mmCIF file of N, CA and C in Angstrom:
data_model
loop_
_atom_site.group_PDB
_atom_site.id
_atom_site.type_symbol
_atom_site.label_atom_id
_atom_site.label_comp_id
_atom_site.label_asym_id
_atom_site.label_seq_id
_atom_site.Cartn_x
_atom_site.Cartn_y
_atom_site.Cartn_z
ATOM 1 N N MET A 1 0.819 -1.177 0.000
ATOM 2 C CA MET A 1 0.000 0.000 0.000
ATOM 3 C C MET A 1 0.876 1.259 0.000
ATOM 4 N N GLY A 2 1.946 1.221 0.749
ATOM 5 C CA GLY A 2 2.861 2.352 0.822
ATOM 6 C C GLY A 2 3.559 2.618 -0.503
ATOM 7 N N GLN A 3 3.900 1.530 -1.220
ATOM 8 C CA GLN A 3 4.548 1.691 -2.523
ATOM 9 C C GLN A 3 3.590 2.305 -3.541
ATOM 10 N N LEU A 4 2.320 1.951 -3.480
ATOM 11 C CA LEU A 4 1.329 2.523 -4.384
ATOM 12 C C LEU A 4 1.177 4.018 -4.144
ATOM 13 N N LEU A 5 1.102 4.407 -2.888
ATOM 14 C CA LEU A 5 0.992 5.831 -2.548
ATOM 15 C C LEU A 5 2.239 6.597 -2.985
ATOM 16 N N LEU A 6 3.397 6.019 -2.776
ATOM 17 C CA LEU A 6 4.647 6.651 -3.206
ATOM 18 C C LEU A 6 4.703 6.789 -4.729
ATOM 19 N N GLY A 7 4.215 5.777 -5.454
ATOM 20 C CA GLY A 7 4.173 5.830 -6.913
ATOM 21 C C GLY A 7 3.233 6.915 -7.411
ATOM 22 N N ILE A 8 2.081 7.058 -6.774
ATOM 23 C CA ILE A 8 1.122 8.105 -7.156
ATOM 24 C C ILE A 8 1.702 9.486 -6.897
ATOM 25 N N ILE A 9 2.368 9.673 -5.783
ATOM 26 C CA ILE A 9 2.991 10.968 -5.462
ATOM 27 C C ILE A 9 4.100 11.282 -6.463
ATOM 28 N N ALA A 10 4.928 10.301 -6.800
ATOM 29 C CA ALA A 10 6.016 10.511 -7.769
ATOM 30 C C ALA A 10 5.451 10.858 -9.145
ATOM 31 N N ALA A 11 4.376 10.174 -9.573
ATOM 32 C CA ALA A 11 3.757 10.477 -10.868
ATOM 33 C C ALA A 11 3.172 11.887 -10.867
ATOM 34 N N GLY A 12 2.582 12.280 -9.771
ATOM 35 C CA GLY A 12 2.030 13.635 -9.662
ATOM 36 C C GLY A 12 3.112 14.697 -9.755
ATOM 37 N N ILE A 13 4.238 14.455 -9.111
ATOM 38 C CA ILE A 13 5.361 15.403 -9.171
ATOM 39 C C ILE A 13 5.905 15.499 -10.592
ATOM 40 N N ILE A 14 6.020 14.371 -11.285
ATOM 41 C CA ILE A 14 6.518 14.369 -12.670
ATOM 42 C C ILE A 14 5.559 15.132 -13.582
ATOM 43 N N ILE A 15 4.250 14.922 -13.417
ATOM 44 C CA ILE A 15 3.263 15.644 -14.228
ATOM 45 C C ILE A 15 3.314 17.140 -13.926
ATOM 46 N N LEU A 16 3.484 17.502 -12.674
ATOM 47 C CA LEU A 16 3.587 18.915 -12.294
ATOM 48 C C LEU A 16 4.823 19.568 -12.903
ATOM 49 N N ILE A 17 5.951 18.895 -12.857
ATOM 50 C CA ILE A 17 7.185 19.435 -13.440
ATOM 51 C C ILE A 17 7.054 19.564 -14.954
ATOM 52 N N ALA A 18 6.470 18.562 -15.617
ATOM 53 C CA ALA A 18 6.281 18.629 -17.072
ATOM 54 C C ALA A 18 5.352 19.781 -17.446
ATOM 55 N N GLY A 19 4.303 19.980 -16.693
ATOM 56 C CA GLY A 19 3.387 21.098 -16.954
ATOM 57 C C GLY A 19 4.064 22.443 -16.778
ATOM 58 N N MET A 20 4.913 22.565 -15.762
ATOM 59 C CA MET A 20 5.635 23.819 -15.546
ATOM 60 C C MET A 20 6.605 24.092 -16.679
ATOM 61 N N LEU A 21 7.282 23.058 -17.177
ATOM 62 C CA LEU A 21 8.225 23.239 -18.276
ATOM 63 C C LEU A 21 7.529 23.645 -19.564
ATOM 64 N N LEU A 22 6.298 23.178 -19.773
ATOM 65 C CA LEU A 22 5.543 23.560 -20.964
ATOM 66 C C LEU A 22 5.042 24.998 -20.877
ATOM 67 N N LEU A 23 4.684 25.448 -19.685
ATOM 68 C CA LEU A 23 4.153 26.802 -19.515
ATOM 69 C C LEU A 23 5.235 27.848 -19.311
ATOM 70 N N LEU A 24 6.432 27.445 -18.940
ATOM 71 C CA LEU A 24 7.494 28.386 -18.613
ATOM 72 C C LEU A 24 7.845 29.350 -19.743
ATOM 73 N N PRO A 25 7.980 28.923 -21.005
ATOM 74 C CA PRO A 25 8.317 29.892 -22.057
ATOM 75 C C PRO A 25 7.258 30.970 -22.254
ATOM 76 N N SER A 26 5.987 30.646 -22.092
ATOM 77 C CA SER A 26 4.945 31.655 -22.271
ATOM 78 C C SER A 26 4.918 32.644 -21.114
ATOM 79 N N ILE A 27 5.381 32.238 -19.945
ATOM 80 C CA ILE A 27 5.412 33.144 -18.799
ATOM 81 C C ILE A 27 6.641 34.035 -18.859
ATOM 82 N N THR A 28 7.795 33.486 -19.206
ATOM 83 C CA THR A 28 9.033 34.258 -19.191
ATOM 84 C C THR A 28 9.226 35.126 -20.416
ATOM 85 N N ASP A 29 8.627 34.779 -21.558
ATOM 86 C CA ASP A 29 8.771 35.568 -22.776
ATOM 87 C C ASP A 29 7.384 35.912 -23.316
ATOM 88 N N PRO A 30 6.784 37.000 -22.854
ATOM 89 C CA PRO A 30 5.416 37.310 -23.247
ATOM 90 C C PRO A 30 5.260 37.589 -24.736
ATOM 91 N N LEU A 31 6.315 37.979 -25.438
ATOM 92 C CA LEU A 31 6.195 38.242 -26.867
ATOM 93 C C LEU A 31 6.053 36.970 -27.681
ATOM 94 N N SER A 32 6.403 35.815 -27.095
ATOM 95 C CA SER A 32 6.286 34.564 -27.836
ATOM 96 C C SER A 32 4.940 33.892 -27.629
ATOM 97 N N SER A 33 4.141 34.359 -26.686
ATOM 98 C CA SER A 33 2.863 33.705 -26.403
ATOM 99 C C SER A 33 1.818 34.044 -27.453
ATOM 100 N N SER A 34 0.918 33.113 -27.708
ATOM 101 C CA SER A 34 -0.126 33.328 -28.704
ATOM 102 C C SER A 34 -1.134 34.360 -28.217
ATOM 103 N N TYR A 35 -1.269 34.549 -26.911
ATOM 104 C CA TYR A 35 -2.167 35.564 -26.371
ATOM 105 C C TYR A 35 -1.734 36.953 -26.810
ATOM 106 N N TYR A 36 -0.454 37.206 -26.774
ATOM 107 C CA TYR A 36 0.045 38.533 -27.128
ATOM 108 C C TYR A 36 0.125 38.724 -28.629
ATOM 109 N N ARG A 37 0.350 37.674 -29.378
ATOM 110 C CA ARG A 37 0.519 37.797 -30.823
ATOM 111 C C ARG A 37 -0.751 38.279 -31.520
ATOM 112 N N GLY A 38 -1.888 38.207 -30.888
ATOM 113 C CA GLY A 38 -3.113 38.662 -31.509
ATOM 114 C C GLY A 38 -3.185 40.168 -31.663
ATOM 115 N N ASP A 39 -2.329 40.932 -31.006
ATOM 116 C CA ASP A 39 -2.388 42.385 -31.032
ATOM 117 C C ASP A 39 -1.295 42.990 -31.907
ATOM 118 N N GLU A 40 -0.831 42.252 -32.895
ATOM 119 C CA GLU A 40 0.204 42.757 -33.791
ATOM 120 C C GLU A 40 -0.385 43.780 -34.740
ATOM 121 N N LYS A 41 0.422 44.751 -35.157
ATOM 122 C CA LYS A 41 -0.010 45.676 -36.194
ATOM 123 C C LYS A 41 -0.003 44.990 -37.543
ATOM 124 N N SER A 42 1.065 44.270 -37.849
ATOM 125 C CA SER A 42 1.170 43.610 -39.140
ATOM 126 C C SER A 42 2.069 42.390 -39.023
ATOM 127 N N GLU A 43 2.018 41.559 -40.018
ATOM 128 C CA GLU A 43 2.845 40.352 -40.039
ATOM 129 C C GLU A 43 4.329 40.689 -40.049
ATOM 130 N N SER A 44 4.736 41.403 -41.064
ATOM 131 C CA SER A 44 6.141 41.727 -41.217
ATOM 132 C C SER A 44 6.250 43.058 -41.949
ATOM 133 N N PHE A 45 7.272 43.812 -41.662
ATOM 134 C CA PHE A 45 7.421 45.119 -42.276
ATOM 135 C C PHE A 45 8.875 45.543 -42.233
ATOM 136 N N GLY A 46 9.188 46.620 -42.908
ATOM 137 C CA GLY A 46 10.533 47.172 -42.900
ATOM 138 C C GLY A 46 10.493 48.644 -42.531
ATOM 139 N N VAL A 47 11.495 49.108 -41.799
ATOM 140 C CA VAL A 47 11.577 50.488 -41.330
ATOM 141 C C VAL A 47 12.993 50.991 -41.549
ATOM 142 N N GLU A 48 13.131 52.224 -41.994
ATOM 143 C CA GLU A 48 14.436 52.883 -42.014
ATOM 144 C C GLU A 48 14.371 54.026 -41.026
ATOM 145 N N SER A 49 15.336 54.064 -40.111
ATOM 146 C CA SER A 49 15.296 55.058 -39.050
ATOM 147 C C SER A 49 16.695 55.323 -38.506
ATOM 148 N N THR A 50 16.747 56.218 -37.518
ATOM 149 C CA THR A 50 17.996 56.582 -36.849
ATOM 150 C C THR A 50 17.997 56.000 -35.442
ATOM 151 N N CYS A 51 19.113 55.442 -35.044
ATOM 152 C CA CYS A 51 19.263 54.874 -33.704
ATOM 153 C C CYS A 51 19.442 56.010 -32.697
ATOM 154 N N LEU A 52 18.730 55.941 -31.567
ATOM 155 C CA LEU A 52 18.787 56.998 -30.559
ATOM 156 C C LEU A 52 19.836 56.762 -29.473
ATOM 157 N N GLY A 53 20.378 55.565 -29.401
ATOM 158 C CA GLY A 53 21.394 55.258 -28.393
ATOM 159 C C GLY A 53 22.113 53.968 -28.722
ATOM 160 N N ASP A 54 23.207 53.717 -28.047
ATOM 161 C CA ASP A 54 23.951 52.480 -28.276
ATOM 162 C C ASP A 54 23.115 51.271 -27.859
ATOM 163 N N SER A 55 23.319 50.164 -28.547
ATOM 164 C CA SER A 55 22.579 48.948 -28.206
ATOM 165 C C SER A 55 23.139 48.339 -26.924
ATOM 166 N N ARG A 56 22.253 47.703 -26.185
ATOM 167 C CA ARG A 56 22.633 46.985 -24.967
ATOM 168 C C ARG A 56 22.490 45.502 -25.257
ATOM 169 N N VAL A 57 23.527 44.744 -25.005
ATOM 170 C CA VAL A 57 23.506 43.301 -25.216
ATOM 171 C C VAL A 57 23.481 42.653 -23.843
ATOM 172 N N TYR A 58 22.551 41.728 -23.650
ATOM 173 C CA TYR A 58 22.478 41.015 -22.384
ATOM 174 C C TYR A 58 22.254 39.538 -22.640
ATOM 175 N N GLU A 59 22.541 38.766 -21.612
ATOM 176 C CA GLU A 59 22.436 37.315 -21.694
ATOM 177 C C GLU A 59 21.170 36.888 -20.960
ATOM 178 N N ARG A 60 20.274 36.214 -21.667
ATOM 179 C CA ARG A 60 19.008 35.777 -21.084
ATOM 180 C C ARG A 60 19.045 34.270 -20.885
ATOM 181 N N PRO A 61 18.825 33.790 -19.661
ATOM 182 C CA PRO A 61 18.810 32.343 -19.427
ATOM 183 C C PRO A 61 17.689 31.694 -20.220
ATOM 184 N N SER A 62 17.990 30.571 -20.880
ATOM 185 C CA SER A 62 16.958 29.901 -21.658
ATOM 186 C C SER A 62 16.490 28.611 -20.987
ATOM 187 N N PHE A 63 17.398 27.824 -20.425
ATOM 188 C CA PHE A 63 16.981 26.649 -19.662
ATOM 189 C C PHE A 63 18.100 26.193 -18.732
ATOM 190 N N PHE A 64 17.731 25.326 -17.807
ATOM 191 C CA PHE A 64 18.649 24.832 -16.789
ATOM 192 C C PHE A 64 18.581 23.319 -16.766
ATOM 193 N N ILE A 65 19.742 22.700 -16.709
ATOM 194 C CA ILE A 65 19.817 21.245 -16.538
ATOM 195 C C ILE A 65 20.651 20.996 -15.295
ATOM 196 N N GLY A 66 20.098 20.220 -14.391
ATOM 197 C CA GLY A 66 20.813 19.963 -13.157
ATOM 198 C C GLY A 66 20.379 18.667 -12.501
ATOM 199 N N VAL A 67 21.214 18.167 -11.619
ATOM 200 C CA VAL A 67 20.938 16.953 -10.862
ATOM 201 C C VAL A 67 21.057 17.301 -9.387
ATOM 202 N N PRO A 68 19.940 17.167 -8.648
ATOM 203 C CA PRO A 68 20.026 17.450 -7.212
ATOM 204 C C PRO A 68 20.670 16.278 -6.450
ATOM 205 N N PHE A 69 21.786 16.546 -5.819
ATOM 206 C CA PHE A 69 22.459 15.558 -4.993
ATOM 207 C C PHE A 69 23.131 16.335 -3.867
ATOM 208 N N ILE A 70 22.467 16.440 -2.743
ATOM 209 C CA ILE A 70 22.809 17.282 -1.601
ATOM 210 C C ILE A 70 22.795 18.752 -2.042
ATOM 211 N N ILE A 71 23.603 19.103 -3.029
ATOM 212 C CA ILE A 71 23.492 20.405 -3.696
ATOM 213 C C ILE A 71 23.202 20.102 -5.176
ATOM 214 N N THR A 72 22.800 21.091 -5.908
ATOM 215 C CA THR A 72 22.443 20.860 -7.307
ATOM 216 C C THR A 72 23.651 21.082 -8.206
ATOM 217 N N PHE A 73 23.982 20.068 -8.993
ATOM 218 C CA PHE A 73 25.045 20.162 -9.981
ATOM 219 C C PHE A 73 24.389 20.344 -11.344
ATOM 220 N N GLY A 74 24.840 21.317 -12.092
ATOM 221 C CA GLY A 74 24.253 21.531 -13.403
ATOM 222 C C GLY A 74 24.747 22.816 -14.017
ATOM 223 N N GLY A 75 23.996 23.276 -14.993
ATOM 224 C CA GLY A 75 24.391 24.497 -15.677
ATOM 225 C C GLY A 75 23.198 25.226 -16.260
ATOM 226 N N VAL A 76 23.363 26.523 -16.417
ATOM 227 C CA VAL A 76 22.350 27.360 -17.028
ATOM 228 C C VAL A 76 22.807 27.678 -18.446
ATOM 229 N N PHE A 77 21.948 27.417 -19.416
ATOM 230 C CA PHE A 77 22.248 27.719 -20.801
ATOM 231 C C PHE A 77 21.485 28.978 -21.181
ATOM 232 N N SER A 78 22.114 29.851 -21.942
ATOM 233 C CA SER A 78 21.497 31.141 -22.203
ATOM 234 C C SER A 78 21.666 31.567 -23.652
ATOM 235 N N LYS A 79 20.929 32.633 -23.995
ATOM 236 C CA LYS A 79 20.980 33.231 -25.319
ATOM 237 C C LYS A 79 21.272 34.715 -25.165
ATOM 238 N N TYR A 80 21.845 35.306 -26.195
ATOM 239 C CA TYR A 80 22.111 36.737 -26.184
ATOM 240 C C TYR A 80 20.977 37.477 -26.867
ATOM 241 N N GLU A 81 20.635 38.651 -26.328
ATOM 242 C CA GLU A 81 19.643 39.529 -26.928
ATOM 243 C C GLU A 81 20.162 40.950 -26.903
ATOM 244 N N SER A 82 19.769 41.724 -27.898
ATOM 245 C CA SER A 82 20.168 43.127 -27.994
ATOM 246 C C SER A 82 18.922 43.989 -27.984
ATOM 247 N N ILE A 83 19.050 45.163 -27.379
ATOM 248 C CA ILE A 83 17.924 46.075 -27.294
ATOM 249 C C ILE A 83 18.430 47.493 -27.533
ATOM 250 N N PHE A 84 17.673 48.272 -28.301
ATOM 251 C CA PHE A 84 18.005 49.670 -28.547
ATOM 252 C C PHE A 84 16.738 50.395 -28.985
ATOM 253 N N SER A 85 16.792 51.705 -29.059
ATOM 254 C CA SER A 85 15.617 52.475 -29.455
ATOM 255 C C SER A 85 15.917 53.250 -30.736
ATOM 256 N N ILE A 86 14.845 53.486 -31.499
ATOM 257 C CA ILE A 86 14.954 54.230 -32.751
ATOM 258 C C ILE A 86 13.912 55.340 -32.766
ATOM 259 N N ALA A 87 14.155 56.347 -33.587
ATOM 260 C CA ALA A 87 13.175 57.412 -33.800
ATOM 261 C C ALA A 87 12.258 56.961 -34.931
ATOM 262 N N TYR A 88 10.956 56.916 -34.642
ATOM 263 C CA TYR A 88 10.011 56.478 -35.666
ATOM 264 C C TYR A 88 8.659 57.149 -35.432
ATOM 265 N N GLU A 89 8.112 57.784 -36.446
ATOM 266 C CA GLU A 89 6.817 58.452 -36.410
ATOM 267 C C GLU A 89 6.694 59.404 -35.218
ATOM 268 N N SER A 90 7.536 60.382 -35.155
ATOM 269 C CA SER A 90 7.545 61.431 -34.123
ATOM 270 C C SER A 90 7.567 60.873 -32.700
ATOM 271 N N GLY A 91 8.225 59.757 -32.501
ATOM 272 C CA GLY A 91 8.362 59.168 -31.177
ATOM 273 C C GLY A 91 9.498 58.174 -31.161
ATOM 274 N N THR A 92 9.575 57.442 -30.076
ATOM 275 C CA THR A 92 10.614 56.418 -29.970
ATOM 276 C C THR A 92 9.966 55.039 -29.998
ATOM 277 N N THR A 93 10.674 54.108 -30.579
ATOM 278 C CA THR A 93 10.231 52.726 -30.659
ATOM 279 C C THR A 93 11.367 51.841 -30.176
ATOM 280 N N LEU A 94 11.035 50.878 -29.367
ATOM 281 C CA LEU A 94 12.016 49.953 -28.815
ATOM 282 C C LEU A 94 12.222 48.796 -29.786
ATOM 283 N N VAL A 95 13.479 48.421 -30.022
ATOM 284 C CA VAL A 95 13.800 47.316 -30.927
ATOM 285 C C VAL A 95 14.477 46.214 -30.116
ATOM 286 N N LEU A 96 13.946 44.992 -30.240
ATOM 287 C CA LEU A 96 14.509 43.819 -29.587
ATOM 288 C C LEU A 96 14.988 42.871 -30.673
ATOM 289 N N TYR A 97 16.253 42.476 -30.593
ATOM 290 C CA TYR A 97 16.837 41.558 -31.570
ATOM 291 C C TYR A 97 17.358 40.345 -30.819
ATOM 292 N N HIS A 98 16.901 39.152 -31.187
ATOM 293 C CA HIS A 98 17.335 37.910 -30.540
ATOM 294 C C HIS A 98 18.691 37.509 -31.120
ATOM 295 N N GLY A 99 19.746 37.948 -30.493
ATOM 296 C CA GLY A 99 21.108 37.673 -30.931
ATOM 297 C C GLY A 99 21.980 38.889 -30.658
ATOM 298 N N LEU A 100 23.204 38.845 -31.136
ATOM 299 C CA LEU A 100 24.124 39.972 -30.970
ATOM 300 C C LEU A 100 23.896 40.981 -32.091
ATOM 301 N N CYS A 101 23.683 42.237 -31.713
ATOM 302 C CA CYS A 101 23.474 43.303 -32.684
ATOM 303 C C CYS A 101 24.097 44.568 -32.109
ATOM 304 N N PHE A 102 25.183 45.004 -32.718
ATOM 305 C CA PHE A 102 25.895 46.169 -32.222
ATOM 306 C C PHE A 102 25.598 47.372 -33.099
ATOM 307 N N VAL A 103 24.896 48.357 -32.540
ATOM 308 C CA VAL A 103 24.631 49.613 -33.240
ATOM 309 C C VAL A 103 24.978 50.756 -32.301
ATOM 310 N N SER A 104 25.285 51.905 -32.878
ATOM 311 C CA SER A 104 25.663 53.080 -32.099
ATOM 312 C C SER A 104 24.676 54.209 -32.334
ATOM 313 N N LYS A 105 24.763 55.194 -31.478
ATOM 314 C CA LYS A 105 23.897 56.362 -31.588
ATOM 315 C C LYS A 105 24.111 57.043 -32.941
ATOM 316 N N ASP A 106 23.027 57.512 -33.541
ATOM 317 C CA ASP A 106 22.995 58.228 -34.822
ATOM 318 C C ASP A 106 23.305 57.358 -36.030
ATOM 319 N N ASP A 107 23.359 56.040 -35.876
ATOM 320 C CA ASP A 107 23.510 55.149 -37.035
ATOM 321 C C ASP A 107 22.189 55.098 -37.799
ATOM 322 N N LYS A 108 22.271 55.053 -39.102
ATOM 323 C CA LYS A 108 21.086 54.868 -39.946
ATOM 324 C C LYS A 108 20.842 53.367 -40.063
ATOM 325 N N LEU A 109 19.618 52.924 -39.749
ATOM 326 C CA LEU A 109 19.304 51.508 -39.702
ATOM 327 C C LEU A 109 18.123 51.170 -40.599
ATOM 328 N N SER A 110 18.176 49.982 -41.172
ATOM 329 C CA SER A 110 17.046 49.400 -41.884
ATOM 330 C C SER A 110 16.665 48.143 -41.110
ATOM 331 N N ILE A 111 15.429 48.114 -40.576
ATOM 332 C CA ILE A 111 15.003 47.047 -39.671
ATOM 333 C C ILE A 111 13.777 46.358 -40.255
ATOM 334 N N SER A 112 13.775 45.032 -40.249
ATOM 335 C CA SER A 112 12.579 44.282 -40.620
ATOM 336 C C SER A 112 12.250 43.302 -39.507
ATOM 337 N N GLY A 113 10.975 43.155 -39.235
ATOM 338 C CA GLY A 113 10.541 42.280 -38.160
ATOM 339 C C GLY A 113 9.067 42.434 -37.898
ATOM 340 N N LYS A 114 8.640 42.142 -36.684
ATOM 341 C CA LYS A 114 7.229 42.222 -36.316
ATOM 342 C C LYS A 114 7.019 43.359 -35.323
ATOM 343 N N TRP A 115 5.874 43.983 -35.434
ATOM 344 C CA TRP A 115 5.538 45.163 -34.647
ATOM 345 C C TRP A 115 4.519 44.782 -33.583
ATOM 346 N N TYR A 116 4.739 45.222 -32.345
ATOM 347 C CA TYR A 116 3.834 44.948 -31.235
ATOM 348 C C TYR A 116 3.506 46.241 -30.514
ATOM 349 N N ARG A 117 2.342 46.294 -29.911
ATOM 350 C CA ARG A 117 1.962 47.407 -29.039
ATOM 351 C C ARG A 117 2.606 47.186 -27.676
ATOM 352 N N GLY A 118 3.126 48.227 -27.059
ATOM 353 C CA GLY A 118 3.833 48.084 -25.794
ATOM 354 C C GLY A 118 2.966 48.187 -24.562
ATOM 355 N N LYS A 119 1.712 48.590 -24.704
ATOM 356 C CA LYS A 119 0.861 48.819 -23.537
ATOM 357 C C LYS A 119 0.630 47.559 -22.714
ATOM 358 N N LYS A 120 0.505 46.401 -23.362
ATOM 359 C CA LYS A 120 0.272 45.159 -22.620
ATOM 360 C C LYS A 120 1.480 44.758 -21.781
ATOM 361 N N LEU A 121 2.659 45.212 -22.182
ATOM 362 C CA LEU A 121 3.880 44.887 -21.441
ATOM 363 C C LEU A 121 4.286 45.990 -20.486
ATOM 364 N N GLY A 122 3.506 47.057 -20.421
ATOM 365 C CA GLY A 122 3.817 48.170 -19.535
ATOM 366 C C GLY A 122 4.862 49.111 -20.093
ATOM 367 N N ILE A 123 5.005 49.129 -21.415
ATOM 368 C CA ILE A 123 5.975 50.003 -22.065
ATOM 369 C C ILE A 123 5.218 51.055 -22.847
ATOM 370 N N GLN A 124 5.596 52.290 -22.655
ATOM 371 C CA GLN A 124 4.964 53.365 -23.399
ATOM 372 C C GLN A 124 5.554 53.388 -24.799
ATOM 373 N N GLY A 125 4.745 53.261 -25.804
ATOM 374 C CA GLY A 125 5.238 53.203 -27.175
ATOM 375 C C GLY A 125 5.126 51.802 -27.732
ATOM 376 N N ASP A 126 5.756 51.577 -28.852
ATOM 377 C CA ASP A 126 5.662 50.296 -29.545
ATOM 378 C C ASP A 126 6.986 49.544 -29.498
ATOM 379 N N ILE A 127 6.918 48.255 -29.864
ATOM 380 C CA ILE A 127 8.083 47.380 -29.826
ATOM 381 C C ILE A 127 8.220 46.694 -31.180
ATOM 382 N N ILE A 128 9.439 46.607 -31.669
ATOM 383 C CA ILE A 128 9.730 45.831 -32.866
ATOM 384 C C ILE A 128 10.599 44.653 -32.442
ATOM 385 N N VAL A 129 10.165 43.448 -32.789
ATOM 386 C CA VAL A 129 11.011 42.267 -32.604
ATOM 387 C C VAL A 129 11.637 42.019 -33.968
ATOM 388 N N ALA A 130 12.905 42.378 -34.085
ATOM 389 C CA ALA A 130 13.589 42.402 -35.376
ATOM 390 C C ALA A 130 14.099 41.026 -35.777
ATOM 391 N N ASP A 131 13.899 40.716 -37.055
ATOM 392 C CA ASP A 131 14.491 39.526 -37.655
ATOM 393 C C ASP A 131 15.788 39.884 -38.369
ATOM 394 N N ARG A 132 15.865 41.135 -38.820
ATOM 395 C CA ARG A 132 17.020 41.593 -39.597
ATOM 396 C C ARG A 132 17.268 43.064 -39.299
ATOM 397 N N VAL A 133 18.505 43.396 -38.984
ATOM 398 C CA VAL A 133 18.915 44.781 -38.757
ATOM 399 C C VAL A 133 20.120 45.048 -39.647
ATOM 400 N N GLU A 134 19.986 46.055 -40.510
ATOM 401 C CA GLU A 134 21.097 46.440 -41.381
ATOM 402 C C GLU A 134 21.539 47.843 -40.989
ATOM 403 N N ASN A 135 22.803 47.957 -40.631
ATOM 404 C CA ASN A 135 23.379 49.247 -40.288
ATOM 405 C C ASN A 135 23.839 49.900 -41.587
ATOM 406 N N LEU A 136 23.082 50.879 -42.072
ATOM 407 C CA LEU A 136 23.399 51.533 -43.341
ATOM 408 C C LEU A 136 24.634 52.424 -43.236
ATOM 409 N N SER A 137 24.963 52.863 -42.019
ATOM 410 C CA SER A 137 26.138 53.713 -41.820
ATOM 411 C C SER A 137 27.439 52.938 -41.976
ATOM 412 N N SER A 138 27.459 51.705 -41.465
ATOM 413 C CA SER A 138 28.693 50.917 -41.520
ATOM 414 C C SER A 138 28.621 49.759 -42.510
ATOM 415 N N GLY A 139 27.428 49.416 -42.981
ATOM 416 C CA GLY A 139 27.281 48.309 -43.925
ATOM 417 C C GLY A 139 27.204 46.939 -43.283
ATOM 418 N N ILE A 140 27.109 46.858 -41.972
ATOM 419 C CA ILE A 140 27.030 45.575 -41.280
ATOM 420 C C ILE A 140 25.570 45.138 -41.205
ATOM 421 N N MET A 141 25.317 43.840 -41.436
ATOM 422 C CA MET A 141 23.961 43.310 -41.376
ATOM 423 C C MET A 141 23.888 42.193 -40.356
ATOM 424 N N PHE A 142 22.858 42.231 -39.507
ATOM 425 C CA PHE A 142 22.579 41.200 -38.510
ATOM 426 C C PHE A 142 21.280 40.544 -38.909
ATOM 427 N N GLU A 143 21.275 39.201 -39.042
ATOM 428 C CA GLU A 143 20.074 38.513 -39.487
ATOM 429 C C GLU A 143 19.918 37.185 -38.764
ATOM 430 N N ASN A 144 18.709 36.936 -38.247
ATOM 431 C CA ASN A 144 18.390 35.638 -37.642
ATOM 432 C C ASN A 144 18.005 34.681 -38.744
ATOM 433 N N VAL A 145 18.623 33.545 -38.749
ATOM 434 C CA VAL A 145 18.340 32.558 -39.803
ATOM 435 C C VAL A 145 17.408 31.511 -39.260
#
């Protein structure tokens, strides 16, 4: 009887962990969720604009693999993302690029990607999730394949 109860508890824990792993990307990255994608302006578009500041590159954790044995042994695997702002339609627009993208202030940029409203994320203005950023000033192109 004790083994049956232990088996049921272990199965419940495994189902709970699997459910959390399936829901985790939609909680940590709201731009990837289907709930948010319904408020897009358009599928894909291109913009030419001026960069308002240097890009910031940061490392975002993507997943963790570990084995608990008194302490947890494992590692965190991550991805790089770049963020910067551009002048667009008498205002500023935030650009998010999944990868390394180095741009400087006053660079002329050609950006293609998807456009999102920032109000749902608590950001004043709009957001572009870029698939391709071309620096027209230096001729360097960043593209997600």
